[in-house]
PDB file of C-alpha atoms in Angstrom:
ATOM      1  CA  MET Q 114      18.207  16.702  -3.750  1.00 48.00           C
ATOM      2  CA  GLU Q 115      14.749  18.135  -3.141  1.00 58.00           C
ATOM      3  CA  LEU Q 116      12.023  15.475  -3.316  1.00 59.00           C
ATOM      4  CA  ARG Q 117      10.086  17.198  -6.121  1.00 60.00           C
ATOM      5  CA  ALA Q 118      13.272  17.345  -8.217  1.00 67.00           C
ATOM      6  CA  ALA Q 119      13.935  13.653  -7.486  1.00 65.00           C
ATOM      7  CA  LEU Q 120      10.412  12.722  -8.597  1.00 63.00           C
ATOM      8  CA  GLU Q 121      10.753  14.757 -11.791  1.00 66.00           C
ATOM      9  CA  ALA Q 122      14.187  13.231 -12.483  1.00 69.00           C
ATOM     10  CA  ALA Q 123      12.616   9.778 -12.167  1.00 64.00           C
ATOM     11  CA  GLY Q 124       9.987  10.798 -14.719  1.00 64.00           C
ATOM     12  CA  LEU Q 125       7.115  10.536 -12.255  1.00 60.00           C
ATOM     13  CA  ASP Q 126       3.976  12.614 -12.432  1.00 57.00           C
ATOM     14  CA  LEU Q 127       1.799  11.290  -9.652  1.00 55.00           C
ATOM     15  CA  PRO Q 128      -1.159  13.640  -9.115  1.00 52.00           C
ATOM     16  CA  GLU Q 129      -1.964  12.046  -5.752  1.00 51.00           C
ATOM     17  CA  LEU Q 130       1.604  12.606  -4.552  1.00 55.00           C
ATOM     18  CA  TYR Q 131       3.129  16.011  -4.102  1.00 52.00           C
ATOM     19  CA  VAL Q 132       5.863  17.623  -2.073  1.00 51.00           C
ATOM     20  CA  ASP Q 133       5.247  20.365   0.454  1.00 50.00           C
ATOM     21  CA  TYR Q 134       6.835  22.087   3.435  1.00 48.00           C
ATOM     22  CA  GLY Q 135      10.010  23.278   1.768  1.00 51.00           C
ATOM     23  CA  GLY Q 136      10.440  20.161  -0.343  1.00 50.00           C
ATOM     24  CA  ARG Q 137      11.015  17.878   2.630  1.00 49.00           C
ATOM     25  CA  HIS Q 138       7.646  16.200   3.136  1.00 51.00           C
ATOM     26  CA  LEU Q 139       5.540  13.992   0.936  1.00 54.00           C
ATOM     27  CA  VAL Q 140       1.814  14.561   0.923  1.00 52.00           C
ATOM     28  CA  HIS Q 141       0.006  11.461  -0.293  1.00 50.00           C
ATOM     29  CA  LEU Q 142      -3.786  11.427  -0.399  1.00 44.00           C
ATOM     30  CA  GLY Q 143      -3.874  14.196   2.180  1.00 43.00           C
ATOM     31  CA  LYS Q 144      -1.516  12.495   4.643  1.00 45.00           C
ATOM     32  CA  VAL Q 145       1.777  14.227   5.431  1.00 43.00           C
ATOM     33  CA  SER Q 146       4.847  12.184   6.262  1.00 50.00           C
ATOM     34  CA  PHE Q 147       8.577  12.844   6.376  1.00 51.00           C
ATOM     35  CA  ALA Q 148      10.039  11.144   3.321  1.00 55.00           C
ATOM     36  CA  THR Q 149      13.279   9.246   3.542  1.00 56.00           C
ATOM     37  CA  ALA Q 150      15.319   8.129   0.554  1.00 56.00           C
ATOM     38  CA  ARG Q 151      14.003   4.589   1.138  1.00 62.00           C
ATOM     39  CA  GLU Q 152      10.372   5.765   1.030  1.00 66.00           C
ATOM     40  CA  LEU Q 153      10.984   7.729  -2.155  1.00 64.00           C
ATOM     41  CA  ALA Q 154      12.685   4.698  -3.740  1.00 63.00           C
ATOM     42  CA  ARG Q 155       9.656   2.547  -2.861  1.00 65.00           C
ATOM     43  CA  ILE Q 156       7.297   5.097  -4.426  1.00 63.00           C
ATOM     44  CA  VAL Q 157       9.412   5.250  -7.586  1.00 62.00           C
ATOM     45  CA  GLN Q 158       9.545   1.442  -7.816  1.00 62.00           C
ATOM     46  CA  ALA Q 159       5.803   1.081  -7.233  1.00 61.00           C
ATOM     47  CA  ALA Q 160       5.045   3.622  -9.944  1.00 60.00           C
ATOM     48  CA  HIS Q 161       6.927   1.515 -12.491  1.00 58.00           C
ATOM     49  CA  GLU Q 162       5.587  -1.912 -11.491  1.00 61.00           C
ATOM     50  CA  PRO Q 163       2.008  -2.945 -12.236  1.00 70.00           C
ATOM     51  CA  PHE Q 164       0.020  -4.647  -9.507  1.00 83.00           C
ATOM     52  CA  HIS Q 165      -0.565  -8.360  -9.996  1.00 84.00           C
ATOM     53  CA  VAL Q 166      -3.002 -10.917  -8.579  1.00 88.00           C
ATOM     54  CA  GLY Q 167      -1.745 -12.417  -5.326  1.00 89.00           C
ATOM     55  CA  ALA Q 168       0.429  -9.438  -4.351  1.00 89.00           C
ATOM     56  CA  ALA Q 169       0.086  -7.844  -0.920  1.00 91.00           C
ATOM     57  CA  VAL Q 170      -0.815  -4.151  -0.957  1.00 92.00           C
ATOM     58  CA  VAL Q 171      -1.851  -1.443   1.479  1.00 91.00           C
ATOM     59  CA  ASP Q 172      -5.127   0.357   0.790  1.00 92.00           C
ATOM     60  CA  THR Q 173      -4.092   3.795   2.050  1.00 90.00           C
ATOM     61  CA  THR Q 174      -7.700   4.991   2.320  1.00 91.00           C
ATOM     62  CA  ARG Q 175      -8.490   2.254   4.854  1.00 90.00           C
ATOM     63  CA  SER Q 176      -4.977   1.694   6.239  1.00 88.00           C
ATOM     64  CA  LYS Q 177      -5.432  -2.041   5.667  1.00 91.00           C
ATOM     65  CA  VAL Q 178      -3.077  -4.640   4.241  1.00 93.00           C
ATOM     66  CA  ALA Q 179      -4.774  -6.903   1.728  1.00 94.00           C
ATOM     67  CA  LYS Q 180      -4.153  -9.426  -1.021  1.00 94.00           C
ATOM     68  CA  ILE Q 181      -5.124  -8.648  -4.632  1.00 93.00           C
ATOM     69  CA  LEU Q 182      -7.837 -11.014  -5.864  1.00 93.00           C
ATOM     70  CA  ALA Q 183      -8.336  -9.376  -9.270  1.00 91.00           C
ATOM     71  CA  VAL Q 184      -7.155  -6.430 -11.343  1.00 86.00           C
ATOM     72  CA  ASN Q 185      -9.856  -4.692 -13.382  1.00 85.00           C
ATOM     73  CA  GLY Q 186      -8.108  -1.845 -15.183  1.00 80.00           C
ATOM     74  CA  GLU Q 187      -7.526   0.895 -12.596  1.00 84.00           C
ATOM     75  CA  CYS Q 188      -9.520  -0.979  -9.934  1.00 88.00           C
ATOM     76  CA  LEU Q 189      -8.202  -3.698  -7.625  1.00 92.00           C
ATOM     77  CA  VAL Q 190     -10.362  -6.249  -5.841  1.00 94.00           C
ATOM     78  CA  LEU Q 191      -8.795  -6.688  -2.400  1.00 95.00           C
ATOM     79  CA  SER Q 192      -9.356  -9.243   0.330  1.00 94.00           C
ATOM     80  CA  ARG Q 193      -8.245 -10.103   3.840  1.00 90.00           C
ATOM     81  CA  PRO Q 194      -8.578 -13.492   5.568  1.00 86.00           C
ATOM     82  CA  VAL Q 195     -11.436 -12.023   7.629  1.00 86.00           C
ATOM     83  CA  GLY Q 196     -14.204  -9.940   6.079  1.00 87.00           C
ATOM     84  CA  ASP Q 197     -15.646  -9.296   2.661  1.00 93.00           C
ATOM     85  CA  PRO Q 198     -13.609  -8.270  -0.413  1.00 94.00           C
ATOM     86  CA  TRP Q 199     -13.693  -4.615  -1.493  1.00 95.00           C
ATOM     87  CA  ASP Q 200     -12.683  -2.483  -4.466  1.00 95.00           C
ATOM     88  CA  ALA Q 201      -9.885   0.089  -4.386  1.00 93.00           C
ATOM     89  CA  LEU Q 202      -8.394   2.292  -7.069  1.00 91.00           C
ATOM     90  CA  VAL Q 203      -4.792   1.589  -8.036  1.00 88.00           C
ATOM     91  CA  THR Q 204      -3.868   5.155  -7.039  1.00 87.00           C
ATOM     92  CA  TRP Q 205      -5.093   4.469  -3.488  1.00 89.00           C
ATOM     93  CA  CYS Q 206      -2.768   1.483  -3.036  1.00 90.00           C
ATOM     94  CA  ARG Q 207       0.921   0.900  -2.577  1.00 88.00           C
ATOM     95  CA  PRO Q 208       2.932  -2.321  -2.382  1.00 86.00           C
ATOM     96  CA  ALA Q 209       3.076  -3.763   1.131  1.00 87.00           C
ATOM     97  CA  THR Q 210       6.398  -4.005   2.904  1.00 85.00           C
ATOM     98  CA  LEU Q 211       7.561  -7.477   3.939  1.00 84.00           C
ATOM     99  CA  GLY Q 212       6.375  -6.875   7.514  1.00 84.00           C
ATOM    100  CA  GLU Q 213       2.981  -5.679   6.321  1.00 87.00           C
ATOM    101  CA  ALA Q 214       2.615  -8.674   4.000  1.00 86.00           C
ATOM    102  CA  LEU Q 215       3.495 -11.035   6.847  1.00 87.00           C
ATOM    103  CA  SER Q 216       0.723  -9.480   8.940  1.00 86.00           C
ATOM    104  CA  LEU Q 217      -1.751 -11.158   6.586  1.00 84.00           C
ATOM    105  CA  THR Q 218      -0.551 -14.526   7.916  1.00 76.00           C
ATOM    106  CA  ALA Q 219      -1.375 -13.481  11.498  1.00 68.00           C
ATOM    107  CA  PHE Q 220      -4.840 -14.847  10.804  1.00 57.00           C
ATOM    108  CA  GLN Q 221      -5.351 -18.616  11.000  1.00 45.00           C
ATOM    109  CA  GLU Q 222      -8.301 -20.937  10.745  1.00 46.00           C
ATOM    110  CA  PRO Q 223      -8.861 -22.614  14.145  1.00 52.00           C
ATOM    111  CA  GLY Q 224     -10.348 -25.727  12.562  1.00 49.00           C
ATOM    112  CA  VAL Q 225     -14.060 -25.245  12.134  1.00 44.00           C
ATOM    113  CA  GLY Q 226     -15.931 -21.979  11.955  1.00 45.00           C
ATOM    114  CA  GLU Q 227     -14.882 -18.429  11.299  1.00 46.00           C
ATOM    115  CA  LEU Q 228     -11.340 -17.214  10.822  1.00 45.00           C
ATOM    116  CA  THR Q 229     -10.004 -15.470  13.896  1.00 46.00           C
ATOM    117  CA  GLU Q 230      -7.030 -13.262  14.615  1.00 46.00           C
ATOM    118  CA  ILE Q 231      -4.266 -14.822  16.717  1.00 44.00           C
ATOM    119  CA  THR Q 232      -3.538 -12.918  19.900  1.00 42.00           C
ATOM    120  CA  ARG Q 233      -0.571 -13.316  22.190  1.00 44.00           C
ATOM    121  CA  ASP Q 234      -0.777 -13.553  25.960  1.00 44.00           C
ATOM    122  CA  PRO Q 235       1.267 -10.893  27.800  1.00 43.00           C
TER     123      PRO Q 235
END
């Protein structure tokens, strides 16, 4: 089934998401990627589930995984263990995969001082 037809069958009208290149590629916020059935299923699921405080999401405009601190209508307040919180529109975000969510725990507090990212020796 062509991706556009699958989106329409699911009842989705996502203005930031459209199908191009012969119905085989998703274009999301100007980024083209080959869409698999799994990716399409994730997009459909995300469109039907509201974001909630504490959930891990990916801000696609910054390509960063973050945790939701607050939901203010169509705006999310996002945060990472290192750095200041920022605002992102709901349409800019998607739910994080398990691997992406686990990347948030790659930051640990070394005891006293600033949070630092853990690095591995080769």
